[in-house]
PDB file of C-alpha atoms in Angstrom:
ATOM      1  CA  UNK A 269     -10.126  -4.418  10.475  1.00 90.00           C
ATOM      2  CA  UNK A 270      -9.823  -3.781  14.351  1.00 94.00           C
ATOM      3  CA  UNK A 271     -10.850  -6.998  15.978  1.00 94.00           C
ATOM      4  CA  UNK A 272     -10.145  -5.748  19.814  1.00 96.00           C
ATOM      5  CA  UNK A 273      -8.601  -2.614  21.315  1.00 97.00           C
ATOM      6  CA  UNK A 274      -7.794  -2.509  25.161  1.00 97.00           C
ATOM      7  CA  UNK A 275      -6.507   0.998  26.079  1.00 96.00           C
ATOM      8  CA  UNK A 276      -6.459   0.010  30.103  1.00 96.00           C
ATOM      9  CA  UNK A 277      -7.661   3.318  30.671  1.00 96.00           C
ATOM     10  CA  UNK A 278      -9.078   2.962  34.274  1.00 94.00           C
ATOM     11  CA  UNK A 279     -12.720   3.680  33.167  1.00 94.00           C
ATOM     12  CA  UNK A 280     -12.388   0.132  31.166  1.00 94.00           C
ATOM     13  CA  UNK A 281     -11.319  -1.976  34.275  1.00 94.00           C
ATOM     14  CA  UNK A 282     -13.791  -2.922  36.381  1.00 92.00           C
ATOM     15  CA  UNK A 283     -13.122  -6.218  39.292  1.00 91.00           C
ATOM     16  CA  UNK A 284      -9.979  -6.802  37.867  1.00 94.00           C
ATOM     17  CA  UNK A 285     -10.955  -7.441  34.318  1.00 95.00           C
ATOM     18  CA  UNK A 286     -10.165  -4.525  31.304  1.00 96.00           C
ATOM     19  CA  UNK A 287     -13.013  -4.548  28.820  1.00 93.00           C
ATOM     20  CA  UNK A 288     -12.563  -4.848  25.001  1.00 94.00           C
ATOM     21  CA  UNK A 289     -13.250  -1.235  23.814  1.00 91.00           C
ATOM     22  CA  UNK A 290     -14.422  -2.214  20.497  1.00 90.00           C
ATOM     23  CA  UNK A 291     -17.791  -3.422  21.927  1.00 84.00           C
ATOM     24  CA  UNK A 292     -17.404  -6.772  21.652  1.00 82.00           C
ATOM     25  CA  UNK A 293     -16.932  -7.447  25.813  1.00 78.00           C
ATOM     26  CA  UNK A 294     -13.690  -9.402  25.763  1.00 89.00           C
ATOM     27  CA  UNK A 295     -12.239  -9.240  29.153  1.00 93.00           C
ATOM     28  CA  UNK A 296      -8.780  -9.091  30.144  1.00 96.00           C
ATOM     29  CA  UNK A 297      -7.910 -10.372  33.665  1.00 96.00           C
ATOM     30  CA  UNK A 298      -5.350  -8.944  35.684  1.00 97.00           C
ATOM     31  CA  UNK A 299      -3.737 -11.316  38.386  1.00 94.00           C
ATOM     32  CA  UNK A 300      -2.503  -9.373  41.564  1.00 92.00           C
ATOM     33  CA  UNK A 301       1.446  -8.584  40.315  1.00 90.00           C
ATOM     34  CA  UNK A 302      -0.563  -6.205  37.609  1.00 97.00           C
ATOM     35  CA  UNK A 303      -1.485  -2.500  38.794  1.00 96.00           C
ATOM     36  CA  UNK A 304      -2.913   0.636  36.896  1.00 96.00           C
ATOM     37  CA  UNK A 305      -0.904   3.198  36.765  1.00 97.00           C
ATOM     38  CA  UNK A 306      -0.786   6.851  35.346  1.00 97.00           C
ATOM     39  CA  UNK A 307       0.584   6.115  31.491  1.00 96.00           C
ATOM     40  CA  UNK A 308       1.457   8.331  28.692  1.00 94.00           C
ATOM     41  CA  UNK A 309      -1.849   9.725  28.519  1.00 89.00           C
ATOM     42  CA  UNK A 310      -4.376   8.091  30.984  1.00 94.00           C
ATOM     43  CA  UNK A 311      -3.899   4.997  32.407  1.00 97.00           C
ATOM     44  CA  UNK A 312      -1.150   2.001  32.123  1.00 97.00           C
ATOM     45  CA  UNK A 313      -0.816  -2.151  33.347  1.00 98.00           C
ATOM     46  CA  UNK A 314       1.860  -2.176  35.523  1.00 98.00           C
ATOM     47  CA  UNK A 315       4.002  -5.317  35.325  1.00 97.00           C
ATOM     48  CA  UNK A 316       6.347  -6.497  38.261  1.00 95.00           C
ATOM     49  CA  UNK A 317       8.198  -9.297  36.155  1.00 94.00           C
ATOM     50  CA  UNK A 318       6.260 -11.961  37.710  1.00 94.00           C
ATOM     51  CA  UNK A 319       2.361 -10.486  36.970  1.00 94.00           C
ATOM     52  CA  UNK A 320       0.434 -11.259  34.105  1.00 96.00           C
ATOM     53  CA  UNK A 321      -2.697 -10.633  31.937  1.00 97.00           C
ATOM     54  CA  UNK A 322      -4.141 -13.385  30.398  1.00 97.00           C
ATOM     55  CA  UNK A 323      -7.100 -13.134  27.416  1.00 96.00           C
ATOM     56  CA  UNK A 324      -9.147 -16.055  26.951  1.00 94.00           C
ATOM     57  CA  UNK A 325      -9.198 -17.514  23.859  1.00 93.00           C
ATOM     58  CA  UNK A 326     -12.356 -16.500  21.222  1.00 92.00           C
ATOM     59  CA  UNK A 327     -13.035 -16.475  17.326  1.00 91.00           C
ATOM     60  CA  UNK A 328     -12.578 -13.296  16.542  1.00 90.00           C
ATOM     61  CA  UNK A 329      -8.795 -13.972  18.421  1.00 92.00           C
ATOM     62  CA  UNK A 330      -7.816 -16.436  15.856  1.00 91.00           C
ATOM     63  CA  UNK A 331      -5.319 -14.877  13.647  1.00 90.00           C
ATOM     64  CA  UNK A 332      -5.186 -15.995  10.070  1.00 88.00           C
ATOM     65  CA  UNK A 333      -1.885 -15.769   7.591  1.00 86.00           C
ATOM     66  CA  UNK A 334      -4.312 -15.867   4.521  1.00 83.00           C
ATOM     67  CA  UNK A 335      -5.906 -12.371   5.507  1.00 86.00           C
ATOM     68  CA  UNK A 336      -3.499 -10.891   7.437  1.00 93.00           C
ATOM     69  CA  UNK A 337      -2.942  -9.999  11.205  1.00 94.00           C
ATOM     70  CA  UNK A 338      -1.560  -6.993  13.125  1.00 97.00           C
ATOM     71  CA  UNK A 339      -0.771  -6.583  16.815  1.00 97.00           C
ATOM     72  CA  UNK A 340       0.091  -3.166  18.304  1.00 98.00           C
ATOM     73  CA  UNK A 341       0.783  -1.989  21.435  1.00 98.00           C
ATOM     74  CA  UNK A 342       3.120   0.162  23.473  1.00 98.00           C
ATOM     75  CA  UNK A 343       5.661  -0.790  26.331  1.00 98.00           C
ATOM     76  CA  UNK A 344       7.726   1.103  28.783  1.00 98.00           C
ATOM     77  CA  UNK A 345      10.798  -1.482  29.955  1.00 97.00           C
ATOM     78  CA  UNK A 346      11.778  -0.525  33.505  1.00 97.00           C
ATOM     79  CA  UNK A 347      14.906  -2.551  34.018  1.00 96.00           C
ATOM     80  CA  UNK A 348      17.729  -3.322  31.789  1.00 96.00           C
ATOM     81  CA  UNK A 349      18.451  -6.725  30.431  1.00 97.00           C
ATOM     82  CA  UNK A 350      18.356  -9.382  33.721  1.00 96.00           C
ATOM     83  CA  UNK A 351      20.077 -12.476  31.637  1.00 97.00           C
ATOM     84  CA  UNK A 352      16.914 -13.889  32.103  1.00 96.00           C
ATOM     85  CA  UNK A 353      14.358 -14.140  28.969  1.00 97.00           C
ATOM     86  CA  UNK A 354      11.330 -11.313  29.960  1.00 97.00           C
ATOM     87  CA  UNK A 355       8.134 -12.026  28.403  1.00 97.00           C
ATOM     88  CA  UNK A 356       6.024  -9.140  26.966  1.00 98.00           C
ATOM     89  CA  UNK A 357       2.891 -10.581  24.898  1.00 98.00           C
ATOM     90  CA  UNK A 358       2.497 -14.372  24.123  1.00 96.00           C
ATOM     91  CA  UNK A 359      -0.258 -15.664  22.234  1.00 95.00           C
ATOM     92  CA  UNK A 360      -0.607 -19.988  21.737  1.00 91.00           C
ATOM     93  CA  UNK A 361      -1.536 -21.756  18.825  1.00 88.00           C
ATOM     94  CA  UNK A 362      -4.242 -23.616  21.381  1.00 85.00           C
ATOM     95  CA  UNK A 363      -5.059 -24.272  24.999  1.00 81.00           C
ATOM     96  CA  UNK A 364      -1.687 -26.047  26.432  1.00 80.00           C
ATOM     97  CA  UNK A 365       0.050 -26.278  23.383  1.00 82.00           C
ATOM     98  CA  UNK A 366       3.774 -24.983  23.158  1.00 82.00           C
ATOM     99  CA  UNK A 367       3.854 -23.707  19.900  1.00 87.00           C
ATOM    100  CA  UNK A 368       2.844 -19.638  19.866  1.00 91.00           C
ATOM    101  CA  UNK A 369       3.233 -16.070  18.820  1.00 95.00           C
ATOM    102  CA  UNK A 370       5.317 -14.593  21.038  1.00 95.00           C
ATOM    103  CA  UNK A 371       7.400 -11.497  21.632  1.00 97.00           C
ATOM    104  CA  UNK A 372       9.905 -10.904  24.312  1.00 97.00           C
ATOM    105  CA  UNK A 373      13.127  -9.212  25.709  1.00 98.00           C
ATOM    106  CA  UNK A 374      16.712 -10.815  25.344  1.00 97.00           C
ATOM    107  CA  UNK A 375      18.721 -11.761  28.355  1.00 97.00           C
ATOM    108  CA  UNK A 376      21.511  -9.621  27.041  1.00 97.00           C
ATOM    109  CA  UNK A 377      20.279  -7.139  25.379  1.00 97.00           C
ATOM    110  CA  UNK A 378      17.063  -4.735  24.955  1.00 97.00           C
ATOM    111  CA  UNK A 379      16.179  -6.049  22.151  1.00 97.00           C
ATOM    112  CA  UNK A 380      12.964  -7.882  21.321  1.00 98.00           C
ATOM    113  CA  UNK A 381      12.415 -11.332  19.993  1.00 97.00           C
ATOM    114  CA  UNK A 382       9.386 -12.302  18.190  1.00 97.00           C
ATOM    115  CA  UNK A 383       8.576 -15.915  17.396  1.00 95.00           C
ATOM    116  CA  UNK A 384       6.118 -17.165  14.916  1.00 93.00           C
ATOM    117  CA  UNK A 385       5.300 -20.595  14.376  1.00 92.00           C
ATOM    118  CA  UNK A 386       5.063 -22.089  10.658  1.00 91.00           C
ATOM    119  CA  UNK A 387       4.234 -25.571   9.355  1.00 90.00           C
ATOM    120  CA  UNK A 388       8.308 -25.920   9.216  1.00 90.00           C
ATOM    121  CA  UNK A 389       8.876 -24.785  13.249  1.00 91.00           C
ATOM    122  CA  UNK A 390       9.335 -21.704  14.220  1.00 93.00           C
ATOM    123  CA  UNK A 391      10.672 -18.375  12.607  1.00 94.00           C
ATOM    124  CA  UNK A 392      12.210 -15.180  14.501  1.00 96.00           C
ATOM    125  CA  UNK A 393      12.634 -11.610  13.692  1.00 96.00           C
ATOM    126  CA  UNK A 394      14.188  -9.388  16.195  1.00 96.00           C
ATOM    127  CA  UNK A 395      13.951  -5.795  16.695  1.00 96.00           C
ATOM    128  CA  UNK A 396      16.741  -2.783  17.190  1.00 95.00           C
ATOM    129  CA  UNK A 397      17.519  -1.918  20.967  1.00 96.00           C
ATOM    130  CA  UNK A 398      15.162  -0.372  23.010  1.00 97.00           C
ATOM    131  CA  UNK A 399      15.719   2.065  25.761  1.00 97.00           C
ATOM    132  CA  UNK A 400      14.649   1.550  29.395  1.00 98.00           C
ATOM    133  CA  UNK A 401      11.830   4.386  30.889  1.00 97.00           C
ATOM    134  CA  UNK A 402      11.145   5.075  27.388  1.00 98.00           C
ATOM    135  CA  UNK A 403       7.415   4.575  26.057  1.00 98.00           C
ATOM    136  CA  UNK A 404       7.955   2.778  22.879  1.00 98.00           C
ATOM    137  CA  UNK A 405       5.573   1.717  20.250  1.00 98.00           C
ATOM    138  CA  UNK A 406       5.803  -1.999  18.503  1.00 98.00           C
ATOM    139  CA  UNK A 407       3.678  -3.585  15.739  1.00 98.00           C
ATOM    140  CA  UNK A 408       4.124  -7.411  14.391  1.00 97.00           C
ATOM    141  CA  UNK A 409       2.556  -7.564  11.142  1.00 97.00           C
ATOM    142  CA  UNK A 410       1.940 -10.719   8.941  1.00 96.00           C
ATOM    143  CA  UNK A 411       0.844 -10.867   5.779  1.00 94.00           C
ATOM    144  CA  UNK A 412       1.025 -14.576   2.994  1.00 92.00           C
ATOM    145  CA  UNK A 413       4.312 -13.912   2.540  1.00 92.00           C
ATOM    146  CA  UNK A 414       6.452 -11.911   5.254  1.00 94.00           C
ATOM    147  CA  UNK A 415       6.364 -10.648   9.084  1.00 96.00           C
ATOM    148  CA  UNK A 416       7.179  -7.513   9.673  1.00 97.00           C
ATOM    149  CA  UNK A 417       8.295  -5.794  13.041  1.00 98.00           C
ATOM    150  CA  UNK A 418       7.689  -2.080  13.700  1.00 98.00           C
ATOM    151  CA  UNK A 419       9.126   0.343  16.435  1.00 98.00           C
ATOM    152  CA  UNK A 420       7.764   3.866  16.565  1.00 97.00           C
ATOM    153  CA  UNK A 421       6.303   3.067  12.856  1.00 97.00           C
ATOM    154  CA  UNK A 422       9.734   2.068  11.683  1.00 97.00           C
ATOM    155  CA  UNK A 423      10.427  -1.037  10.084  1.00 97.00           C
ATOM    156  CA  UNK A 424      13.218  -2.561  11.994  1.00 96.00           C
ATOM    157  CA  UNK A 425      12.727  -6.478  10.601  1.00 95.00           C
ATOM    158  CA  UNK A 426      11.231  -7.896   7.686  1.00 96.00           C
ATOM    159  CA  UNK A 427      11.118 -12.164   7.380  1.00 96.00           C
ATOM    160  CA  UNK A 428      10.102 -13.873   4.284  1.00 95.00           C
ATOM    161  CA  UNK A 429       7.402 -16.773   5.083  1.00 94.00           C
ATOM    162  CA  UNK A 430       8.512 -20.111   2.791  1.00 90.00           C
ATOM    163  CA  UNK A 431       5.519 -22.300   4.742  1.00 92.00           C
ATOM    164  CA  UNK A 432       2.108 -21.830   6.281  1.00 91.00           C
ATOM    165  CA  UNK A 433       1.667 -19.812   9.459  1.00 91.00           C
ATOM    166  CA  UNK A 434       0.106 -22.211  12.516  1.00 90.00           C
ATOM    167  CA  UNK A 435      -2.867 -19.866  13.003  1.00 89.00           C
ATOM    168  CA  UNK A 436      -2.239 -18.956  16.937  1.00 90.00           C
ATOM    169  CA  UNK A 437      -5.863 -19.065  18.005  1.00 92.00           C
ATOM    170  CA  UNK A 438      -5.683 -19.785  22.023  1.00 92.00           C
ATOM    171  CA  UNK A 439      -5.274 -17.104  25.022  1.00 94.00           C
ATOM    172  CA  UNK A 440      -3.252 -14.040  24.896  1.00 96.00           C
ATOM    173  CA  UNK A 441      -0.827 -13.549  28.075  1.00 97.00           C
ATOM    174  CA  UNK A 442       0.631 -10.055  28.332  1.00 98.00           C
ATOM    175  CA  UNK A 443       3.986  -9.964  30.775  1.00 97.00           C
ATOM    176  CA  UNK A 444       4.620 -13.663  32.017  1.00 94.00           C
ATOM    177  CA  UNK A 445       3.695 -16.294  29.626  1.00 90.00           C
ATOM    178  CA  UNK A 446       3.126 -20.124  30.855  1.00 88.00           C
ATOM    179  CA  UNK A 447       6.292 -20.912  30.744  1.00 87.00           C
ATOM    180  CA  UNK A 448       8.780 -18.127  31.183  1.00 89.00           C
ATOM    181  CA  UNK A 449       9.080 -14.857  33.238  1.00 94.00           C
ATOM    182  CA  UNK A 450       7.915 -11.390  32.347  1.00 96.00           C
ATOM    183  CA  UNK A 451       8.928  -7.892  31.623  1.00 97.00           C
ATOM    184  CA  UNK A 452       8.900  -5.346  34.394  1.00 97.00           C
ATOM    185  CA  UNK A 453       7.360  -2.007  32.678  1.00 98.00           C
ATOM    186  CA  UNK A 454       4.380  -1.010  31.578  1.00 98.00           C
ATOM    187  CA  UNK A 455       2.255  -1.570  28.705  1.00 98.00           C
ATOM    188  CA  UNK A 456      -1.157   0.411  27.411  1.00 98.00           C
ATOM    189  CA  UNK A 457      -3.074   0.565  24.200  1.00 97.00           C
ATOM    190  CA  UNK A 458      -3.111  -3.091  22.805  1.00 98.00           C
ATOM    191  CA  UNK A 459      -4.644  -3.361  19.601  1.00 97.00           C
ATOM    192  CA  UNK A 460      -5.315  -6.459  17.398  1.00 97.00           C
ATOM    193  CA  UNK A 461      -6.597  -6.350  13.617  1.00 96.00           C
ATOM    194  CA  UNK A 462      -7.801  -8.667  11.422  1.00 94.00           C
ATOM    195  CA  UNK A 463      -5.447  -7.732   8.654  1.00 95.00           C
ATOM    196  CA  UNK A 464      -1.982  -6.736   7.939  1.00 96.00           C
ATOM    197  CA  UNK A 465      -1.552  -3.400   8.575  1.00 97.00           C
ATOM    198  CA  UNK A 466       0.307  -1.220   5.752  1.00 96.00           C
ATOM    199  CA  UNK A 467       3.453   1.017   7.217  1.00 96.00           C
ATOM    200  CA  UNK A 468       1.622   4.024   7.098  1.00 96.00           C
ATOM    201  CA  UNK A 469      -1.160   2.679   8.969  1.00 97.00           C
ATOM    202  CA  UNK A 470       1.004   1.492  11.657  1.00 97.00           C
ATOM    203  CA  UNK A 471       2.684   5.186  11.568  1.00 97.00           C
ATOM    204  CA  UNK A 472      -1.006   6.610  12.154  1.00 96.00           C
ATOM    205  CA  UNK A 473      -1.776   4.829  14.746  1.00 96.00           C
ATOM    206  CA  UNK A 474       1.322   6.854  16.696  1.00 95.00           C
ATOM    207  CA  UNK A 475       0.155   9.663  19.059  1.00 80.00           C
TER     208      UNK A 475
END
């Protein structure tokens, strides 16, 4: 089930804020390092490296391990790696806590990291490389027992679960996270489901 789907089309951003278009009027707020830009189709978010989007927190948000979750989206990386970490999409377990779903770009290497926190600590899976000025299309998928991590619809990583997922149920930040830097690129078509998508649904949602 599609839970929230921003394209960041321009039509959908109105005083700084893009609108869910699923209906369900949750706002994401640019800050001023964030621009619209043309994107693959219509419109793009711009990131500079030190801009950010940031979600608020809401119940239809909270992901859940027992039913399943999926986040898509596509992202255009404009630099190669800076030996910094680059954040893409984070997503916390609650207001100020530390623990959170996150996914971003190695220091060394175009590859993406994604974190996701169990009752044990955290677990990682970690994408193939990437290439820079190329739109690219990712989906994390959890299910009860595994997280998977798709690029372009293929599966690049696949970790087995041995202990509860920490449902992350606060804010979503897109580019710079709370802690860390963020990617410079852009990013368009963020989608977030209420269930764990098969591989050919994440291949169908490629256009």
């Amino acid at each position: 089930m599609l839970t929230a789907h921003w394209t960041f089309d321009a039509d959908t951003i109105k005083d700084r804020s893009a609108i869910d278009s699923t209906g369900s009027e949750l706002a994401a707020r640019l800050d001023p390092g964030v621009a619209v830009v043309p994107g693959r189709v219509r419109e793009a978010l711009s990131f500079d490296g030190s801009g950010r989007v940031v979600i608020p927190a809401a119940p239809q948000l909270v992901l859940s391990q027992l039913f399943g979750f999926s986040i898509a989206f596509y992202v255009n990386v404009a630099e190669p790696p800076t030996g910094e970490w680059r954040g893409v999409l984070y997503k916390s377990v609650a207001e100020h806590d530390a623990r959170g779903l996150g996914v971003w770009f190695y220091p060394d290497d175009l590859r993406l990291r994604v974190q996701l926190f169990t009752a044990k600590g955290p677990e990682f899976a970690d994408s193939r490389r990437l290439e820079v000025g190329v739109w690219t299309h990712v989906a994390l998928v959890v299910d009860p027992d595994e997280m998977y991590v798709y690029v372009n619809g293929e599966l690049h990583t696949a970790v087995r679960l041995e202990q509860p997922v920490v449902s992350p149920a606060g804010p979503i930040y897109l580019g710079r996270d709370p802690t860390g830097l963020g990617f410079a690129g852009l990013l368009e078509d963020l989608r977030v489901y209420a269930t764990a998508l098969t591989g050919e649904a994440v291949c169908a949602l490629l256009d």
